[in-house]
Amino acid sequence: MLDQSHSRYRQTYADWKADPAAFWGAAAKDIDWVVPPAAVFDPAHGVYGRWFTGGVCNTCYNAVDRHVSAGRGGQAALIYDSPVTGTKRTLTYADLLAEVRVLGAVLRDLGVEKGDRVVIYMPMVPEAVVAMLACARIGAVHSVVFGGFAAKELAARIDDARPKAVLAASCGLEPGRIVAYKPLLDLAISMAEHKPDACLVLQRPELAADLVDGRDHDWAERRAAGAAKGYGVDCALVGATDPLYVLYTSGTTGKPKGVMRDTGGHLVALRWSMENLYGIKPGEVFWCASDIGWVVGHSYIVYAPLLMGCTSVMYEGKPVGTPDAGAFWRVIEEHKVVALFTAPTALRAIKKEDPEGTLLAGRDLSSFRTLFLAGERADPDTIHWAEDRLKVPVVDHWWQTETGWAIAANPVGLGALPIKPGSPTVPMPGYDVQVVDEAGKPVPAGTMGSIVIKLPLPPACLPTLWQQDQRFREAYLDTFPGYYNTSDAGFIDADGYIFVMGRTDDIINVAGHRLSTGGMEEVLASHPDVAECAVIGVKDALKGEVPCGFVVLKAGERRAPDVIEKELVALVRERIGPVAAFKLAFTVNRLPKTRSGKILRGTMKKIADAESWTAPATIDDPVALEEIAAVLKARGLGG
Ligand code: COA
Ligand code: AMP
């Protein structure tokens, strides 16, 4: 057994398990409530119970107003650092308050009321954070859509969320290219059945967008007019169980799942995590180098650091190429960052460009205490590389869009436990994590199985999918009754350390981005020349995994396969977006299948990953697998 005596983790976890209501009730005291909750947890409410029922509060108040009232108005709330535009800007808590008051009023003017949805389609600019907080302020429900998604994906989210308004920027900036957001938004609205009443468009100097008469409004003009008239809204009274936001994530089909986050539980769990998991104090500088389009960005660029009264760094750039692989070390030094939270893929990108860490030379990283990693499995090589060069603990932690905060982590604030590379360490209070076999029976320590969480899920986790209780039950609760199915597979060792090894469904993780291979198959299958197809995730040294599609063309197809393959690559980019990173499409004569017709994706993946493989006994024709190996080999893949 490892020595864990110096950490308060074991005692804290035991305290939670002994009395969850007392534990979360105490944590809720760090939040300002207008009306304290009548119950910490009400099992009779919602699909599996709801947290802090009867409570009334406001997320924006807790993130902004209360810090200004407490004398933090002059402290930096947000530091915007944008190597792609060559600009930096700091917003104090007082500035942020002024901005959210005005934008809240502008939203009201555009007809947005409490409970209405607002889609935010914006890059990493401070106005995007102001937009999220302004929605929270008036009780509107935001739904942020990542800029790397195509118009069709945006349209699907507009149709599901049915927003009153869309807040967008004219463009985003990727290294070497300007991504024109507004034409994508216009196309998405034309594709969607639901039409928002208004769009508020932030014109960026790099590219101005055309505005549609009667529907589109210029952000800066509306803001200036509002400020001149002294506009400003106070915080709306929001129920603890009312939604704060809906964030769409890949499901097992092309139709994304709308993960709903409620107000009270989210406030309580995120505030608890900043102190006890991340070990951060008010006034310190926290940097999460993700994007506000992902859950990690929602929780740790925007909400948690602000709830804690910290300074949050908002970085519009990449780990490499903006301008070089030393960019992260520059930001840490310049803004005196105490903790960085990023994805392992970002470190792999840095390691590839600067394997010896020469760009660290001369940097003063004395403020820097901890590196947190999440989004995909942190491979031990990357962890060791970072530890050796940065000389700080490298903490892997595991979570999902659905949970909103870490399921398993090494709780630095409670006293870090010994690190086991390859493991995100131990379950956080609130999560009773178990590993079960296909029948739902717990398996012994060290045995692989499905990772499940005993209900109820802790505060901040999704109470349901947006207006789809039944889909929520089917997707997460029905497989193992009484448990939430994470769809991750792994094991728990004899020390209680969790190891997350991969997904049990069709989700793949590409550069820390979660994508559905099923969704990509739907796109490939829609090509007129494709008879059938299969998409798998294959190992990639930089991105962890990349998608790889195999297609069988319709009989009689006379066009050259390489032309069709190029069309397929372009089609996925057009329908799902560049973020899918779909670049590998291979024509094959047939797909390997079992006698009952099931495509052998698992074995195909082993072949592509150059792992040892055997043809399953149920295979229809073993030669089909050899054909796949030959096609991959011809393209330099599969060993
Ligand atoms: N808007 C528009 N396009 C975007 C985009 C955005 N916000 N983000 C990414 N893209 C595009 C990229 O430009 C790229 O396009 P390309 O095919 O024309 O080159 C494509 O989507 C794939 O992007 P990505 O997978 O990010 O690859 P990359 O080669 O551009 O960068 C890394 C590789 C490792 C540097 C980058 O993926 C990275 O920083 N990852 C960290 C991920 C992360 O923080 N995830 C959050 C979870 S914690
Ligand atoms: P997302 O919802 O985009 O955050 O992706 C969640 C999925 O990413 C999880 O279900 C895991 O498969 C994977 N994941 C995230 N963090 C980790 C981690 N630290 N270790 C292993 N897998 C991870």
GROMACS .gro file of N, CA and C in nm, residues 373-474:
model
  306
  373LEU      N    1  -0.326   1.784  -1.656
  373LEU     CA    2  -0.356   1.734  -1.790
  373LEU      C    3  -0.491   1.663  -1.792
  374ALA      N    4  -0.565   1.681  -1.900
  374ALA     CA    5  -0.691   1.606  -1.917
  374ALA      C    6  -0.733   1.611  -2.062
  375GLY      N    7  -0.840   1.540  -2.092
  375GLY     CA    8  -0.896   1.541  -2.227
  375GLY      C    9  -0.871   1.411  -2.300
  376GLU      N   10  -0.765   1.341  -2.260
  376GLU     CA   11  -0.730   1.212  -2.320
  376GLU      C   12  -0.633   1.147  -2.223
  377ARG      N   13  -0.606   1.021  -2.243
  377ARG     CA   14  -0.513   0.952  -2.154
  377ARG      C   15  -0.375   1.018  -2.163
  378ALA      N   16  -0.318   1.050  -2.048
  378ALA     CA   17  -0.183   1.107  -2.047
  378ALA      C   18  -0.085   0.991  -2.050
  379ASP      N   19  -0.011   0.980  -2.158
  379ASP     CA   20   0.082   0.868  -2.170
  379ASP      C   21   0.205   0.893  -2.082
  380PRO      N   22   0.256   0.789  -2.017
  380PRO     CA   23   0.369   0.806  -1.925
  380PRO      C   24   0.488   0.879  -1.987
  381ASP      N   25   0.519   0.858  -2.114
  381ASP     CA   26   0.632   0.927  -2.178
  381ASP      C   27   0.618   1.078  -2.170
  382THR      N   28   0.499   1.124  -2.203
  382THR     CA   29   0.473   1.268  -2.201
  382THR      C   30   0.481   1.322  -2.059
  383ILE      N   31   0.427   1.247  -1.964
  383ILE     CA   32   0.431   1.290  -1.824
  383ILE      C   33   0.577   1.304  -1.778
  384HIS      N   34   0.658   1.202  -1.807
  384HIS     CA   35   0.799   1.206  -1.763
  384HIS      C   36   0.873   1.321  -1.830
  385TRP      N   37   0.846   1.340  -1.960
  385TRP     CA   38   0.914   1.449  -2.032
  385TRP      C   39   0.884   1.583  -1.965
  386ALA      N   40   0.756   1.604  -1.932
  386ALA     CA   41   0.717   1.732  -1.871
  386ALA      C   42   0.775   1.745  -1.731
  387GLU      N   43   0.769   1.639  -1.652
  387GLU     CA   44   0.823   1.645  -1.515
  387GLU      C   45   0.972   1.679  -1.517
  388ASP      N   46   1.044   1.612  -1.606
  388ASP     CA   47   1.189   1.631  -1.611
  388ASP      C   48   1.225   1.774  -1.648
  389ARG      N   49   1.145   1.835  -1.734
  389ARG     CA   50   1.183   1.968  -1.780
  389ARG      C   51   1.125   2.079  -1.693
  390LEU      N   52   1.003   2.059  -1.648
  390LEU     CA   53   0.936   2.169  -1.575
  390LEU      C   54   0.959   2.164  -1.425
  391LYS      N   55   0.996   2.047  -1.375
  391LYS     CA   56   1.025   2.029  -1.232
  391LYS      C   57   0.905   2.063  -1.144
  392VAL      N   58   0.786   2.034  -1.195
  392VAL     CA   59   0.666   2.049  -1.112
  392VAL      C   60   0.586   1.920  -1.125
  393PRO      N   61   0.498   1.892  -1.028
  393PRO     CA   62   0.414   1.773  -1.042
  393PRO      C   63   0.326   1.782  -1.167
  394VAL      N   64   0.316   1.672  -1.239
  394VAL     CA   65   0.230   1.668  -1.358
  394VAL      C   66   0.111   1.579  -1.322
  395VAL      N   67  -0.005   1.640  -1.315
  395VAL     CA   68  -0.124   1.573  -1.261
  395VAL      C   69  -0.224   1.544  -1.372
  396ASP      N   70  -0.242   1.416  -1.399
  396ASP     CA   71  -0.343   1.375  -1.497
  396ASP      C   72  -0.477   1.370  -1.425
  397HIS      N   73  -0.582   1.415  -1.487
  397HIS     CA   74  -0.716   1.393  -1.428
  397HIS      C   75  -0.817   1.363  -1.537
  398TRP      N   76  -0.916   1.284  -1.497
  398TRP     CA   77  -1.008   1.226  -1.594
  398TRP      C   78  -1.148   1.283  -1.577
  399TRP      N   79  -1.202   1.333  -1.687
  399TRP     CA   80  -1.341   1.377  -1.681
  399TRP      C   81  -1.406   1.379  -1.816
  400GLN      N   82  -1.532   1.415  -1.817
  400GLN     CA   83  -1.613   1.411  -1.939
  400GLN      C   84  -1.697   1.537  -1.947
  401THR      N   85  -1.739   1.571  -2.068
  401THR     CA   86  -1.831   1.684  -2.083
  401THR      C   87  -1.950   1.666  -1.988
  402GLU      N   88  -1.995   1.543  -1.975
  402GLU     CA   89  -2.113   1.515  -1.895
  402GLU      C   90  -2.094   1.552  -1.748
  403THR      N   91  -1.971   1.534  -1.697
  403THR     CA   92  -1.952   1.553  -1.552
  403THR      C   93  -1.921   1.699  -1.517
  404GLY      N   94  -1.858   1.773  -1.609
  404GLY     CA   95  -1.830   1.914  -1.584
  404GLY      C   96  -1.708   1.938  -1.496
  405TRP      N   97  -1.663   1.838  -1.426
  405TRP     CA   98  -1.539   1.849  -1.346
  405TRP      C   99  -1.485   1.707  -1.328
  406ALA      N  100  -1.369   1.698  -1.267
  406ALA     CA  101  -1.298   1.571  -1.267
  406ALA      C  102  -1.371   1.460  -1.191
  407ILE      N  103  -1.371   1.343  -1.253
  407ILE     CA  104  -1.422   1.223  -1.186
  407ILE      C  105  -1.308   1.169  -1.098
  408ALA      N  106  -1.189   1.166  -1.156
  408ALA     CA  107  -1.073   1.116  -1.084
  408ALA      C  108  -0.960   1.217  -1.100
  409ALA      N  109  -0.886   1.237  -0.993
  409ALA     CA  110  -0.776   1.333  -0.998
  409ALA      C  111  -0.683   1.308  -0.881
  410ASN      N  112  -0.573   1.379  -0.884
  410ASN     CA  113  -0.482   1.380  -0.771
  410ASN      C  114  -0.506   1.514  -0.700
  411PRO      N  115  -0.571   1.513  -0.584
  411PRO     CA  116  -0.617   1.639  -0.524
  411PRO      C  117  -0.504   1.716  -0.457
  412VAL      N  118  -0.445   1.803  -0.534
  412VAL     CA  119  -0.330   1.880  -0.487
  412VAL      C  120  -0.367   1.964  -0.363
  413GLY      N  121  -0.488   2.019  -0.364
  413GLY     CA  122  -0.529   2.103  -0.252
  413GLY      C  123  -0.541   2.027  -0.121
  414LEU      N  124  -0.577   1.901  -0.130
  414LEU     CA  125  -0.592   1.819  -0.009
  414LEU      C  126  -0.458   1.756   0.031
  415GLY      N  127  -0.358   1.774  -0.054
  415GLY     CA  128  -0.229   1.706  -0.033
  415GLY      C  129  -0.215   1.599  -0.139
  416ALA      N  130  -0.119   1.620  -0.230
  416ALA     CA  131  -0.109   1.530  -0.346
  416ALA      C  132  -0.071   1.388  -0.303
  417LEU      N  133  -0.128   1.293  -0.370
  417LEU     CA  134  -0.093   1.152  -0.348
  417LEU      C  135   0.023   1.117  -0.441
  418PRO      N  136   0.093   1.008  -0.413
  418PRO     CA  137   0.198   0.967  -0.506
  418PRO      C  138   0.140   0.948  -0.646
  419ILE      N  139   0.217   0.991  -0.747
  419ILE     CA  140   0.169   0.982  -0.885
  419ILE      C  141   0.204   0.846  -0.943
  420LYS      N  142   0.108   0.785  -1.012
  420LYS     CA  143   0.139   0.666  -1.090
  420LYS      C  144   0.115   0.703  -1.236
  421PRO      N  145   0.221   0.723  -1.314
  421PRO     CA  146   0.199   0.764  -1.454
  421PRO      C  147   0.108   0.664  -1.526
  422GLY      N  148   0.011   0.717  -1.600
  422GLY     CA  149  -0.085   0.630  -1.668
  422GLY      C  150  -0.217   0.624  -1.593
  423SER      N  151  -0.218   0.677  -1.469
  423SER     CA  152  -0.342   0.676  -1.391
  423SER      C  153  -0.381   0.818  -1.353
  424PRO      N  154  -0.508   0.857  -1.371
  424PRO     CA  155  -0.552   0.988  -1.323
  424PRO      C  156  -0.576   0.988  -1.170
  425THR      N  157  -0.525   0.890  -1.103
  425THR     CA  158  -0.525   0.877  -0.956
  425THR      C  159  -0.659   0.828  -0.901
  426VAL      N  160  -0.725   0.905  -0.817
  426VAL     CA  161  -0.835   0.847  -0.737
  426VAL      C  162  -0.967   0.922  -0.760
  427PRO      N  163  -1.079   0.857  -0.724
  427PRO     CA  164  -1.207   0.926  -0.744
  427PRO      C  165  -1.221   1.047  -0.652
  428MET      N  166  -1.282   1.151  -0.705
  428MET     CA  167  -1.310   1.269  -0.623
  428MET      C  168  -1.434   1.242  -0.536
  429PRO      N  169  -1.445   1.312  -0.422
  429PRO     CA  170  -1.566   1.298  -0.343
  429PRO      C  171  -1.688   1.321  -0.431
  430GLY      N  172  -1.790   1.243  -0.410
  430GLY     CA  173  -1.910   1.254  -0.493
  430GLY      C  174  -1.918   1.143  -0.595
  431TYR      N  175  -1.803   1.086  -0.627
  431TYR     CA  176  -1.800   0.981  -0.730
  431TYR      C  177  -1.766   0.847  -0.666
  432ASP      N  178  -1.864   0.756  -0.666
  432ASP     CA  179  -1.839   0.617  -0.624
  432ASP      C  180  -1.811   0.540  -0.753
  433VAL      N  181  -1.684   0.528  -0.788
  433VAL     CA  182  -1.645   0.470  -0.917
  433VAL      C  183  -1.620   0.320  -0.901
  434GLN      N  184  -1.678   0.243  -0.990
  434GLN     CA  185  -1.659   0.098  -0.985
  434GLN      C  186  -1.631   0.045  -1.126
  435VAL      N  187  -1.567  -0.072  -1.131
  435VAL     CA  188  -1.542  -0.136  -1.260
  435VAL      C  189  -1.622  -0.265  -1.262
  436VAL      N  190  -1.701  -0.284  -1.367
  436VAL     CA  191  -1.792  -0.399  -1.372
  436VAL      C  192  -1.774  -0.476  -1.503
  437ASP      N  193  -1.821  -0.601  -1.499
  437ASP     CA  194  -1.817  -0.680  -1.622
  437ASP      C  195  -1.945  -0.655  -1.702
  438GLU      N  196  -1.962  -0.732  -1.810
  438GLU     CA  197  -2.076  -0.705  -1.898
  438GLU      C  198  -2.210  -0.722  -1.829
  439ALA      N  199  -2.212  -0.808  -1.725
  439ALA     CA  200  -2.337  -0.831  -1.652
  439ALA      C  201  -2.356  -0.729  -1.541
  440GLY      N  202  -2.262  -0.636  -1.527
  440GLY     CA  203  -2.275  -0.535  -1.424
  440GLY      C  204  -2.218  -0.579  -1.290
  441LYS      N  205  -2.145  -0.693  -1.288
  441LYS     CA  206  -2.088  -0.742  -1.161
  441LYS      C  207  -1.949  -0.681  -1.140
  442PRO      N  208  -1.921  -0.630  -1.018
  442PRO     CA  209  -1.788  -0.573  -0.993
  442PRO      C  210  -1.678  -0.674  -1.021
  443VAL      N  211  -1.569  -0.629  -1.079
  443VAL     CA  212  -1.456  -0.719  -1.108
  443VAL      C  213  -1.346  -0.695  -1.005
  444PRO      N  214  -1.258  -0.793  -0.984
  444PRO     CA  215  -1.151  -0.774  -0.886
  444PRO      C  216  -1.053  -0.664  -0.927
  445ALA      N  217  -0.977  -0.613  -0.828
  445ALA     CA  218  -0.877  -0.509  -0.853
  445ALA      C  219  -0.784  -0.554  -0.965
  446GLY      N  220  -0.750  -0.464  -1.052
  446GLY     CA  221  -0.656  -0.493  -1.160
  446GLY      C  222  -0.719  -0.554  -1.283
  447THR      N  223  -0.851  -0.581  -1.279
  447THR     CA  224  -0.919  -0.643  -1.393
  447THR      C  225  -0.991  -0.536  -1.475
  448MET      N  226  -0.973  -0.544  -1.608
  448MET     CA  227  -1.038  -0.446  -1.697
  448MET      C  228  -1.189  -0.469  -1.701
  449GLY      N  229  -1.262  -0.362  -1.716
  449GLY     CA  230  -1.407  -0.370  -1.732
  449GLY      C  231  -1.462  -0.233  -1.768
  450SER      N  232  -1.594  -0.222  -1.759
  450SER     CA  233  -1.659  -0.093  -1.785
  450SER      C  234  -1.653  -0.008  -1.659
  451ILE      N  235  -1.617   0.119  -1.675
  451ILE     CA  236  -1.611   0.206  -1.557
  451ILE      C  237  -1.749   0.272  -1.540
  452VAL      N  238  -1.806   0.253  -1.420
  452VAL     CA  239  -1.939   0.307  -1.393
  452VAL      C  240  -1.934   0.389  -1.264
  453ILE      N  241  -2.033   0.476  -1.248
  453ILE     CA  242  -2.042   0.559  -1.127
  453ILE      C  243  -2.178   0.535  -1.064
  454LYS      N  244  -2.174   0.504  -0.934
  454LYS     CA  245  -2.301   0.476  -0.865
  454LYS      C  246  -2.383   0.605  -0.856
  455LEU      N  247  -2.512   0.595  -0.885
  455LEU     CA  248  -2.600   0.712  -0.874
  455LEU      C  249  -2.626   0.743  -0.727
  456PRO      N  250  -2.649   0.867  -0.690
  456PRO     CA  251  -2.655   0.983  -0.778
  456PRO      C  252  -2.516   1.034  -0.815
  457LEU      N  253  -2.511   1.100  -0.931
  457LEU     CA  254  -2.388   1.169  -0.969
  457LEU      C  255  -2.374   1.291  -0.878
  458PRO      N  256  -2.251   1.338  -0.856
  458PRO     CA  257  -2.234   1.454  -0.768
  458PRO      C  258  -2.282   1.584  -0.831
  459PRO      N  259  -2.284   1.692  -0.751
  459PRO     CA  260  -2.321   1.823  -0.806
  459PRO      C  261  -2.235   1.856  -0.926
  460ALA      N  262  -2.291   1.933  -1.020
  460ALA     CA  263  -2.229   1.980  -1.146
  460ALA      C  264  -2.242   1.878  -1.259
  461CYS      N  265  -2.259   1.751  -1.227
  461CYS     CA  266  -2.278   1.653  -1.335
  461CYS      C  267  -2.415   1.673  -1.399
  462LEU      N  268  -2.428   1.626  -1.522
  462LEU     CA  269  -2.553   1.651  -1.593
  462LEU      C  270  -2.671   1.584  -1.521
  463PRO      N  271  -2.779   1.659  -1.498
  463PRO     CA  272  -2.899   1.595  -1.443
  463PRO      C  273  -2.979   1.523  -1.551
  464THR      N  274  -2.958   1.566  -1.677
  464THR     CA  275  -3.027   1.505  -1.790
  464THR      C  276  -2.969   1.564  -1.919
  465LEU      N  277  -3.019   1.517  -2.033
  465LEU     CA  278  -2.986   1.581  -2.161
  465LEU      C  279  -3.094   1.685  -2.189
  466TRP      N  280  -3.055   1.790  -2.257
  466TRP     CA  281  -3.147   1.902  -2.280
  466TRP      C  282  -3.280   1.852  -2.341
  467GLN      N  283  -3.384   1.861  -2.260
  467GLN     CA  284  -3.520   1.824  -2.298
  467GLN      C  285  -3.530   1.682  -2.355
  468GLN      N  286  -3.443   1.593  -2.308
  468GLN     CA  287  -3.448   1.455  -2.357
  468GLN      C  288  -3.418   1.356  -2.244
  469ASP      N  289  -3.508   1.349  -2.148
  469ASP     CA  290  -3.487   1.258  -2.034
  469ASP      C  291  -3.472   1.113  -2.081
  470GLN      N  292  -3.552   1.076  -2.181
  470GLN     CA  293  -3.550   0.936  -2.224
  470GLN      C  294  -3.417   0.900  -2.290
  471ARG      N  295  -3.366   0.992  -2.372
  471ARG     CA  296  -3.236   0.967  -2.436
  471ARG      C  297  -3.126   0.960  -2.328
  472PHE      N  298  -3.140   1.044  -2.226
  472PHE     CA  299  -3.043   1.042  -2.116
  472PHE      C  300  -3.043   0.905  -2.049
  473ARG      N  301  -3.163   0.854  -2.019
  473ARG     CA  302  -3.171   0.722  -1.954
  473ARG      C  303  -3.109   0.615  -2.042
  474GLU      N  304  -3.148   0.617  -2.170
  474GLU     CA  305  -3.100   0.512  -2.261
  474GLU      C  306  -2.948   0.519  -2.280
   0.00000   0.00000   0.00000
